[in-house]
Short mmCIF file of C-alpha atoms in Angstrom, two decimals:
data_model
loop_
_atom_site.label_atom_id
_atom_site.label_comp_id
_atom_site.label_asym_id
_atom_site.label_seq_id
_atom_site.Cartn_x
_atom_site.Cartn_y
_atom_site.Cartn_z
CA MET A 2 -28.41 70.35 40.32
CA ARG A 3 -30.15 69.47 43.35
CA ARG A 4 -27.90 67.06 44.91
CA GLU A 5 -31.10 64.46 44.43
CA ALA A 6 -30.94 65.30 41.29
CA HIS A 7 -27.35 63.69 41.01
CA VAL A 8 -28.59 60.31 42.96
CA ILE A 9 -31.65 60.02 40.45
CA GLN A 10 -29.10 59.52 37.79
CA PHE A 11 -26.82 56.96 39.23
CA LEU A 12 -30.34 54.78 39.98
CA LEU A 13 -31.24 55.29 36.95
CA ASP A 14 -28.07 54.46 35.63
CA GLN A 15 -27.53 51.48 37.70
CA GLN A 16 -30.69 50.57 35.94
CA THR A 17 -28.81 50.96 32.37
CA VAL A 18 -25.45 49.14 33.57
CA TRP A 19 -27.10 46.28 34.43
CA HIS A 20 -29.04 45.46 31.23
CA ALA A 21 -25.66 45.84 29.70
CA HIS A 22 -23.96 43.25 31.47
CA PHE A 23 -28.08 41.07 31.94
CA PRO A 24 -29.69 42.37 28.45
CA THR A 25 -31.81 38.40 29.31
CA LEU A 26 -32.38 39.00 32.82
CA ARG A 27 -35.35 41.11 32.27
CA ARG A 28 -36.88 41.73 36.16
CA ARG A 29 -35.89 43.05 39.56
CA THR A 30 -36.57 39.64 40.97
CA HIS A 31 -33.02 38.32 38.34
CA GLU A 32 -31.14 41.55 39.55
CA LEU A 33 -31.67 40.51 43.22
CA ILE A 34 -31.12 36.45 43.09
CA VAL A 35 -28.22 37.19 41.32
CA GLY A 36 -26.51 39.79 43.45
CA TYR A 37 -27.32 37.49 46.64
CA LEU A 38 -26.00 34.58 44.71
CA CYS A 39 -22.39 36.81 44.11
CA THR A 40 -22.71 38.07 47.61
CA LYS A 41 -24.02 36.91 50.60
CA GLY A 42 -24.13 33.88 48.49
CA ARG A 43 -20.40 33.27 46.39
CA ARG A 44 -19.80 30.11 49.28
CA GLY A 45 -23.35 28.38 48.62
CA THR A 46 -26.43 29.32 49.37
CA THR A 47 -29.28 26.49 50.67
CA ALA A 48 -32.30 27.25 48.11
CA ARG A 49 -34.56 28.24 50.58
CA GLN A 50 -32.22 31.08 51.77
CA LEU A 51 -32.24 32.05 48.85
CA TYR A 52 -36.13 31.91 48.50
CA GLY A 53 -36.40 33.69 51.96
CA ALA A 54 -34.79 36.90 50.53
CA THR A 55 -36.25 36.81 46.98
CA LYS A 56 -40.55 36.24 48.87
CA GLU A 57 -38.96 39.18 51.47
CA HIS A 58 -38.48 41.71 49.18
CA PHE A 59 -40.56 40.51 46.71
CA GLN A 60 -43.68 38.46 47.87
CA LEU A 61 -43.57 35.74 45.60
CA ASP A 62 -44.78 32.34 45.89
CA ASP A 63 -41.90 29.28 46.13
CA SER A 64 -42.70 28.74 42.62
CA THR A 65 -42.51 31.20 40.96
CA VAL A 66 -39.74 31.99 42.35
CA ARG A 67 -38.28 28.96 40.97
CA GLU A 68 -39.05 30.32 37.85
CA ARG A 69 -37.04 32.80 38.26
CA ILE A 70 -33.66 31.04 39.58
CA ALA A 71 -34.44 28.30 36.83
CA ASP A 72 -34.16 32.07 34.36
CA VAL A 73 -30.53 32.55 35.79
CA GLN A 74 -29.29 28.29 35.41
CA CYS A 75 -30.73 28.40 32.02
CA LEU A 76 -27.57 31.08 31.49
CA ASP A 77 -25.21 28.39 32.98
CA TYR A 78 -24.94 30.61 36.28
CA VAL A 79 -25.45 28.76 38.82
CA HIS A 80 -24.13 25.19 40.11
CA ALA A 81 -26.48 23.43 42.21
CA ASP A 82 -25.99 20.52 44.40
CA PRO A 83 -27.75 18.19 44.43
CA PRO A 84 -27.49 18.71 39.92
CA ASP A 85 -31.00 17.12 39.57
CA ASP A 86 -33.81 19.10 37.41
CA ARG A 87 -35.82 19.77 40.50
CA LEU A 88 -34.47 22.49 43.05
CA THR A 89 -35.53 21.45 47.11
CA GLY A 90 -35.41 23.79 50.17
CA ARG A 91 -31.82 22.09 50.60
CA SER A 92 -30.67 21.93 47.64
CA ILE A 93 -26.28 24.36 47.76
CA LEU A 94 -26.81 26.81 45.16
CA THR A 95 -23.09 28.36 44.30
CA PRO A 96 -22.62 31.32 41.08
CA SER A 97 -20.64 29.98 38.24
CA SER A 98 -17.33 30.93 37.10
CA ALA A 99 -18.80 32.92 34.31
CA LEU A 100 -21.60 34.32 36.43
CA SER A 101 -18.82 35.64 39.67
CA THR A 102 -16.78 37.30 36.46
CA GLN A 103 -19.83 38.63 34.42
CA TYR A 104 -21.24 40.17 38.57
CA SER A 105 -17.56 41.41 38.77
CA ALA A 106 -18.14 43.35 35.40
CA TYR A 107 -21.23 44.59 36.15
CA THR A 108 -20.52 46.01 39.96
CA HIS A 109 -17.44 47.78 38.79
CA ALA A 110 -18.65 49.63 35.59
CA LEU A 111 -21.76 50.71 38.94
CA ALA A 112 -18.57 51.94 41.11
CA ALA A 113 -17.42 53.99 38.80
CA ARG A 114 -20.88 55.69 38.54
CA LEU A 115 -21.55 55.89 41.85
CA CYS A 116 -18.22 57.56 42.34
CA ALA A 117 -18.82 59.96 39.30
CA ALA A 118 -22.07 60.53 40.93
CA ALA A 119 -20.71 61.36 44.59
CA GLY A 120 -17.76 63.75 42.46
CA ALA A 121 -20.57 64.68 41.17
CA ILE A 122 -22.24 66.07 44.63
CA THR A 123 -19.82 66.75 46.24
CA ALA A 124 -17.45 69.22 44.15
CA PRO A 125 -14.69 69.57 43.23
CA ARG A 126 -13.91 66.33 45.01
CA SER A 127 -13.77 63.82 43.16
CA PHE A 128 -13.63 59.60 43.58
CA THR A 129 -11.85 57.65 41.42
CA PRO A 130 -12.57 53.37 41.80
CA PRO A 131 -9.83 51.04 42.52
CA SER A 132 -9.13 49.24 39.23
CA ALA A 133 -10.42 45.97 40.40
CA LEU A 134 -12.77 45.35 42.66
CA THR A 135 -12.52 42.74 45.95
CA GLU A 136 -15.38 40.67 47.10
CA ARG A 137 -16.00 43.25 49.73
CA GLN A 138 -16.42 45.73 47.58
CA GLN A 139 -18.85 44.38 46.00
CA THR A 140 -20.49 43.59 48.84
CA LEU A 141 -20.46 47.02 49.63
CA VAL A 142 -21.90 48.52 45.89
CA HIS A 143 -24.70 45.87 46.30
CA ASP A 144 -25.55 46.93 49.75
CA THR A 145 -25.73 50.60 48.82
CA LEU A 146 -28.57 49.73 46.48
CA GLU A 147 -29.96 46.96 48.90
CA ASN A 148 -30.04 49.36 51.51
CA TYR A 149 -32.05 51.86 48.43
CA THR A 150 -34.54 50.06 48.41
CA ASN A 151 -34.99 49.44 51.51
CA ALA A 152 -35.32 53.07 51.70
CA TRP A 153 -37.79 53.53 48.93
CA LEU A 154 -40.52 51.18 50.22
CA VAL A 155 -40.51 52.62 53.06
CA THR A 156 -41.18 56.21 52.02
CA ALA A 157 -43.83 55.12 49.31
CA ASP A 158 -45.60 53.40 52.48
CA SER A 159 -45.36 55.84 54.66
CA LEU A 160 -47.03 57.93 51.54
CA MET A 161 -49.66 55.43 50.41
CA GLU A 162 -50.50 54.95 54.92
CA SER A 163 -50.33 59.37 54.43
CA ALA A 164 -52.79 58.52 51.81
CA ASN A 165 -55.47 57.01 53.95
CA LEU A 166 -54.73 54.35 51.98
CA SER A 167 -55.84 50.25 53.63
CA ALA A 168 -52.30 48.20 55.05
CA SER A 169 -53.26 45.42 52.19
CA ARG A 170 -53.85 47.43 49.42
CA ARG A 171 -50.14 49.28 51.12
CA GLN A 172 -48.75 45.78 50.93
CA GLU A 173 -50.11 44.86 47.29
CA ALA A 174 -48.42 47.88 46.33
CA ARG A 175 -45.34 47.27 47.97
CA ARG A 176 -45.36 43.68 45.34
CA ARG A 177 -46.06 46.07 42.63
CA LEU A 178 -43.77 48.92 42.97
CA MET A 179 -40.89 46.32 43.18
CA THR A 180 -41.31 45.32 39.04
CA THR A 181 -39.43 46.68 36.03
CA SER A 182 -42.50 48.42 35.56
CA TYR A 183 -43.63 50.70 38.29
CA TRP A 184 -39.71 50.95 39.65
CA THR A 185 -39.09 52.39 36.22
CA LEU A 186 -42.25 54.73 36.17
CA MET A 187 -41.21 56.05 39.91
CA HIS A 188 -37.72 56.93 38.79
CA ARG A 189 -38.59 58.52 35.55
CA ALA A 190 -41.15 60.44 37.20
CA ILE A 191 -38.84 61.44 39.91
CA GLU A 192 -36.22 62.57 37.53
CA ALA A 193 -38.17 64.58 35.66
CA ARG A 194 -39.50 66.45 38.68
CA HIS A 195 -36.37 67.51 39.62
CA ALA A 196 -35.91 68.97 35.97
CA MET A 197 -38.52 71.04 36.39
CA LEU A 198 -37.81 71.75 39.49
CA ASP A 199 -35.13 72.90 38.87
CA SER A 200 -36.23 74.68 35.15
CA ARG A 201 -39.70 76.08 36.66
CA LEU A 202 -41.69 73.66 33.63
CA ASP A 203 -43.90 71.69 35.06
CA ASN A 204 -46.42 70.27 32.66
CA GLY A 205 -45.26 66.72 33.40
CA LEU A 206 -44.67 63.57 31.29
CA LEU A 207 -46.82 61.61 28.45
CA ALA A 208 -47.83 58.39 29.50
CA ASP A 209 -46.63 56.86 26.30
CA GLN A 210 -43.40 58.03 25.94
CA LEU A 211 -43.13 56.14 29.65
CA ALA A 212 -45.07 53.13 28.19
CA VAL A 213 -42.19 53.68 25.21
CA LEU A 214 -39.29 53.64 27.83
CA VAL A 215 -40.46 49.83 29.61
CA LEU A 216 -41.08 48.89 26.60
CA ALA A 217 -37.29 48.64 25.63
CA LEU A 218 -36.63 47.21 29.23
CA ASN A 219 -39.52 44.15 29.26
CA GLY A 220 -40.93 44.40 26.55
CA GLN A 221 -44.38 45.19 28.54
CA GLY A 222 -47.24 46.55 26.45
CA VAL A 223 -48.24 50.05 25.81
CA HIS A 224 -51.75 49.53 27.18
CA THR A 225 -50.27 47.43 30.38
CA THR A 226 -48.00 50.58 30.95
CA ARG A 227 -50.72 52.63 31.22
CA GLU A 228 -52.72 50.48 33.73
CA HIS A 229 -49.62 50.68 35.70
CA ILE A 230 -50.71 54.38 35.46
CA ALA A 231 -53.59 54.78 35.88
CA ALA A 232 -52.51 52.36 39.30
CA LEU A 233 -50.07 54.55 40.61
CA ILE A 234 -52.62 58.12 40.45
CA ASP A 235 -54.99 55.54 42.41
CA LEU A 236 -52.54 54.58 44.84
CA GLY A 237 -51.69 58.88 45.28
CA LEU A 238 -48.55 58.25 43.62
CA PHE A 239 -48.90 59.97 40.24
CA GLU A 240 -51.35 62.89 39.63
CA ARG A 241 -52.25 63.65 35.71
CA ARG A 242 -51.90 66.96 34.82
CA ARG A 243 -54.13 68.81 32.01
CA ASP A 244 -53.76 68.35 28.62
CA ARG A 245 -55.24 66.97 25.23
CA VAL A 246 -53.33 63.92 25.98
CA LEU A 247 -52.60 62.09 29.47
CA ARG A 248 -49.44 63.95 30.87
CA ILE A 249 -48.49 62.40 34.73
CA ALA A 250 -46.70 63.62 37.51
CA LEU A 251 -45.15 63.16 40.90
CA THR A 252 -48.30 64.54 43.50
CA GLU A 253 -46.67 67.16 45.57
CA GLY A 254 -46.76 64.66 48.70
CA ALA A 255 -44.56 62.13 46.61
CA THR A 256 -42.35 64.76 45.14
CA ARG A 257 -41.82 66.01 49.02
CA GLY A 258 -41.23 62.40 50.67
CA PHE A 259 -38.80 60.91 47.93
CA ALA A 260 -36.72 63.91 47.82
CA ALA A 261 -36.13 63.84 51.83
CA MET A 262 -35.17 60.49 51.08
CA LEU A 263 -32.88 61.09 48.09
CA ALA A 264 -31.33 63.50 49.86
CA ALA A 265 -30.78 61.11 53.14
CA PHE A 266 -29.69 58.38 50.75
CA ALA A 267 -26.84 61.21 48.77
CA SER A 268 -24.61 60.84 52.01
CA GLU A 269 -24.57 57.21 51.97
CA LEU A 270 -23.74 57.09 48.72
CA ILE A 271 -20.92 59.95 49.18
CA GLU A 272 -19.75 57.20 52.09
CA ALA A 273 -19.32 54.61 49.71
CA ALA A 274 -17.33 56.73 47.45
CA GLU A 275 -14.79 57.45 49.91
CA ARG A 276 -14.73 53.25 50.87
CA LEU A 277 -14.09 52.58 47.41
CA ALA A 278 -11.73 55.30 46.84
CA THR A 279 -9.34 54.39 49.34
CA HIS A 280 -8.54 51.23 47.65
CA GLU A 281 -7.85 49.01 51.00
CA PRO A 282 -6.95 45.44 50.61
CA GLN A 283 -9.75 43.12 50.98
CA GLU A 284 -9.46 41.79 54.24
CA GLU A 285 -12.34 40.19 56.75
CA GLU A 286 -15.12 42.51 58.13
CA THR A 287 -15.30 41.93 61.73
CA LEU A 288 -18.26 43.19 64.27
CA ARG A 289 -18.22 47.05 65.12
CA PHE A 290 -21.51 49.09 66.12
CA VAL A 291 -22.13 52.31 65.89
CA THR A 292 -23.10 53.99 69.65
CA PRO A 293 -23.72 57.35 70.20
CA PRO A 294 -20.80 59.93 70.07
CA GLU A 295 -21.19 60.27 74.13
CA THR A 296 -21.17 56.64 75.49
CA ALA A 297 -18.13 55.46 72.29
CA ASP A 298 -16.13 53.30 74.45
CA PRO A 299 -12.72 53.18 71.80
CA THR A 300 -11.44 50.25 74.55
CA LEU A 301 -14.35 48.32 72.86
CA ALA A 302 -13.66 48.59 69.18
CA ASN A 303 -12.21 44.67 68.88
CA ALA A 304 -14.99 43.40 71.42
CA ARG A 305 -16.46 40.00 70.80
CA TYR A 306 -20.05 39.62 71.12
CA HIS A 307 -22.70 36.97 71.71
CA LEU A 308 -26.83 36.08 70.87
CA VAL A 309 -28.06 35.97 74.08
CA VAL A 310 -30.93 33.12 74.31
CA THR A 311 -31.81 34.31 77.74
CA ALA A 312 -35.82 33.18 77.51
CA PRO A 313 -37.06 30.94 77.79
CA PRO A 314 -34.75 30.06 80.96
CA GLU A 315 -34.55 26.60 80.06
CA ALA A 316 -33.36 27.26 76.48
CA ALA A 317 -30.69 29.95 77.73
CA ARG A 318 -27.55 29.91 76.19
CA ARG A 319 -24.90 31.68 74.62
CA ILE A 320 -24.02 32.07 70.56
CA PRO A 321 -20.72 33.80 69.53
CA LEU A 322 -20.86 35.90 66.34
CA SER A 323 -18.41 36.11 63.30
CA PRO A 324 -18.96 37.16 59.84
CA ALA A 325 -20.59 34.64 58.75
CA PRO A 326 -24.36 34.88 58.90
CA LEU A 327 -26.37 32.85 60.69
CA THR A 328 -30.11 31.02 59.74
CA VAL A 329 -32.26 30.51 62.73
CA GLY A 330 -34.78 28.13 62.20
CA ARG A 331 -36.36 24.68 64.33
CA THR A 332 -35.19 22.67 61.78
CA ASN A 333 -31.07 21.01 62.12
CA ALA A 334 -30.40 23.20 58.29
CA SER A 335 -30.27 26.31 60.34
CA THR A 336 -26.98 27.50 61.66
CA VAL A 337 -28.99 28.19 65.37
CA VAL A 338 -31.68 25.65 65.83
CA LEU A 339 -34.86 26.35 68.23
CA PRO A 340 -37.07 23.83 68.58
CA ASP A 341 -41.00 25.07 68.83
CA ALA A 342 -43.76 25.41 66.29
CA GLN A 343 -43.60 29.03 66.29
CA VAL A 344 -40.82 29.16 64.73
CA SER A 345 -40.52 28.83 61.06
CA ARG A 346 -38.23 25.61 59.83
CA ASN A 347 -36.50 29.01 57.76
CA HIS A 348 -36.94 31.65 60.10
CA CYS A 349 -34.68 34.48 60.43
CA GLU A 350 -31.46 35.64 59.10
CA LEU A 351 -28.74 37.39 60.82
CA ARG A 352 -25.49 39.15 58.71
CA LEU A 353 -22.96 41.57 59.27
CA THR A 354 -23.64 44.13 56.65
CA GLY A 355 -21.38 47.26 57.07
CA GLY A 356 -20.32 46.79 60.67
CA ARG A 357 -23.41 46.23 62.53
CA LEU A 358 -25.93 42.64 63.09
CA MET A 359 -29.52 42.87 60.90
CA VAL A 360 -31.99 40.89 61.27
CA ALA A 361 -33.88 39.85 57.99
CA ASP A 362 -37.11 37.76 58.13
CA MET A 363 -37.04 34.70 56.01
CA GLY A 364 -40.83 34.41 55.29
CA SER A 365 -41.28 32.63 58.62
CA THR A 366 -45.06 31.99 59.59
CA ASN A 367 -45.21 33.95 62.81
CA GLY A 368 -42.78 37.42 62.45
CA THR A 369 -39.41 38.38 63.53
CA PHE A 370 -39.10 40.65 65.82
CA VAL A 371 -36.70 43.29 67.42
CA ASP A 372 -37.28 45.98 70.22
CA GLY A 373 -41.01 44.41 70.52
CA CYS A 374 -41.72 45.89 66.45
CA ARG A 375 -42.42 43.27 63.76
CA ILE A 376 -39.64 44.00 60.80
CA ALA A 377 -40.94 44.08 57.27
CA GLY A 378 -37.25 44.29 56.08
CA PRO A 379 -33.66 44.36 56.93
CA THR A 380 -33.70 46.15 60.44
CA PRO A 381 -30.55 46.56 63.01
CA LEU A 382 -30.05 45.18 66.30
CA ASP A 383 -28.17 47.00 68.53
CA LEU A 384 -26.39 46.53 71.78
CA ASP A 385 -28.75 44.72 74.60
CA GLY A 386 -31.95 44.87 71.82
CA GLU A 387 -33.90 42.48 72.01
CA LEU A 388 -34.54 39.32 68.67
CA LYS A 389 -38.19 37.85 69.94
CA ILE A 390 -38.64 34.84 67.84
CA GLY A 391 -41.50 32.53 69.28
CA PRO A 392 -41.24 31.72 72.56
CA PHE A 393 -37.44 32.65 72.41
CA VAL A 394 -36.10 36.20 73.38
CA LEU A 395 -32.08 36.46 72.45
CA THR A 396 -30.27 39.43 73.26
CA LEU A 397 -26.71 41.31 72.11
CA ALA A 398 -24.62 41.67 74.01
CA LEU A 399 -20.58 41.99 75.08
CA THR A 400 -18.17 38.78 76.13
CA GLY A 401 -17.39 40.59 78.86
CA ALA A 402 -21.21 41.08 80.07
CA LEU A 403 -22.21 37.21 80.39
CA THR A 404 -21.56 36.36 83.68
CA GLY A 405 -23.07 33.70 85.42
CA ALA A 406 -24.74 30.86 83.73
CA LEU A 407 -23.89 32.17 80.43
CA THR A 408 -19.73 32.14 80.94
CA GLY A 409 -19.14 29.45 78.26
CA ASP A 410 -19.07 28.98 75.13
CA THR A 411 -22.17 27.12 73.43
CA ASP A 412 -22.87 25.75 70.31
CA HIS A 413 -25.10 27.23 67.91
CA LYS A 414 -27.47 23.67 67.83
CA GLY A 415 -27.07 22.57 71.18
CA THR A 416 -26.99 24.16 75.06
CA LYS A 417 -24.07 24.45 76.79
#
């Protein structure tokens, strides 16, 4: 079996495992909210941060995000501080012990599926997950899925751009593709196409069979699912097959594009399985950046990194980095305050993921730019890379590289 088929099977298994552990949380927004709370927000997160993370992927307004959070709260899965009925952006949300326990069971079951998929790809090698996952290992499972989602959306957007769809249509399609219905339709079609390529029988999938699958997952009616299939055809991702009944399949372009993406993700899946199978004890993650082999310097393995504000000159300062996430905005609610009208109240977040510093825009008005490009999803900021937020320019630098006026540590919220 092709390695891509093992990857897609793992992704479909994830959906099955999720619904087995959280049968009443059927939306993919619920998955993101729970995953964020139990990994990045396990020690508590502001509602504003959770709004930003959710809107980044699903492009929902605050009211809709509050409804999704309320769905999780109704199950006694979330503690809010202050404990009133109406959430505000400053409300602190913490996962309950019940949610943490349930999420641990979910990630452990998923880790077993992940290791099985990696073992099938690398046979005769095998990977055995630990009997219980540490917080760090749970985050690894979560981040692996998040990285896949980002790669999948980038691939879909590239395919739609190749089909000459406008930017506005692609933006709306991205929102749709993140829903349970569209995600299920796409991944079942990808699975079927790989199976048909192996069997040399390619007559497509019955639309009504797909509709039954979606109905079982989220209760969506057959007519609505048919409308979603028609939309995927219109986007150039699906095509009709000749038959008396409606059969569909991935287009040739989509087949090639997603196959390349799945093949690349297979390597990440194997790497995640290797890290899970080491059974290493939990320890604080340190900031380690991947450098090209020809420039790698082993003496920098434990170096300390800082963000350096280089412009405007009067704002120059440096900000020590640690495994704790940094939020950037123009108000004192943020870890790093950049006081300017072009900076949103909750502008972006910087977080250590897999040894790299990742920048995520939190729904800002004017956007966040890494190396001159406006980011759409979590984006790595590499050594000497440039981060632009409004009129402010920040670079990532080694402690030893800082000289002159920037030799001393400064407070995140002030100047030296």
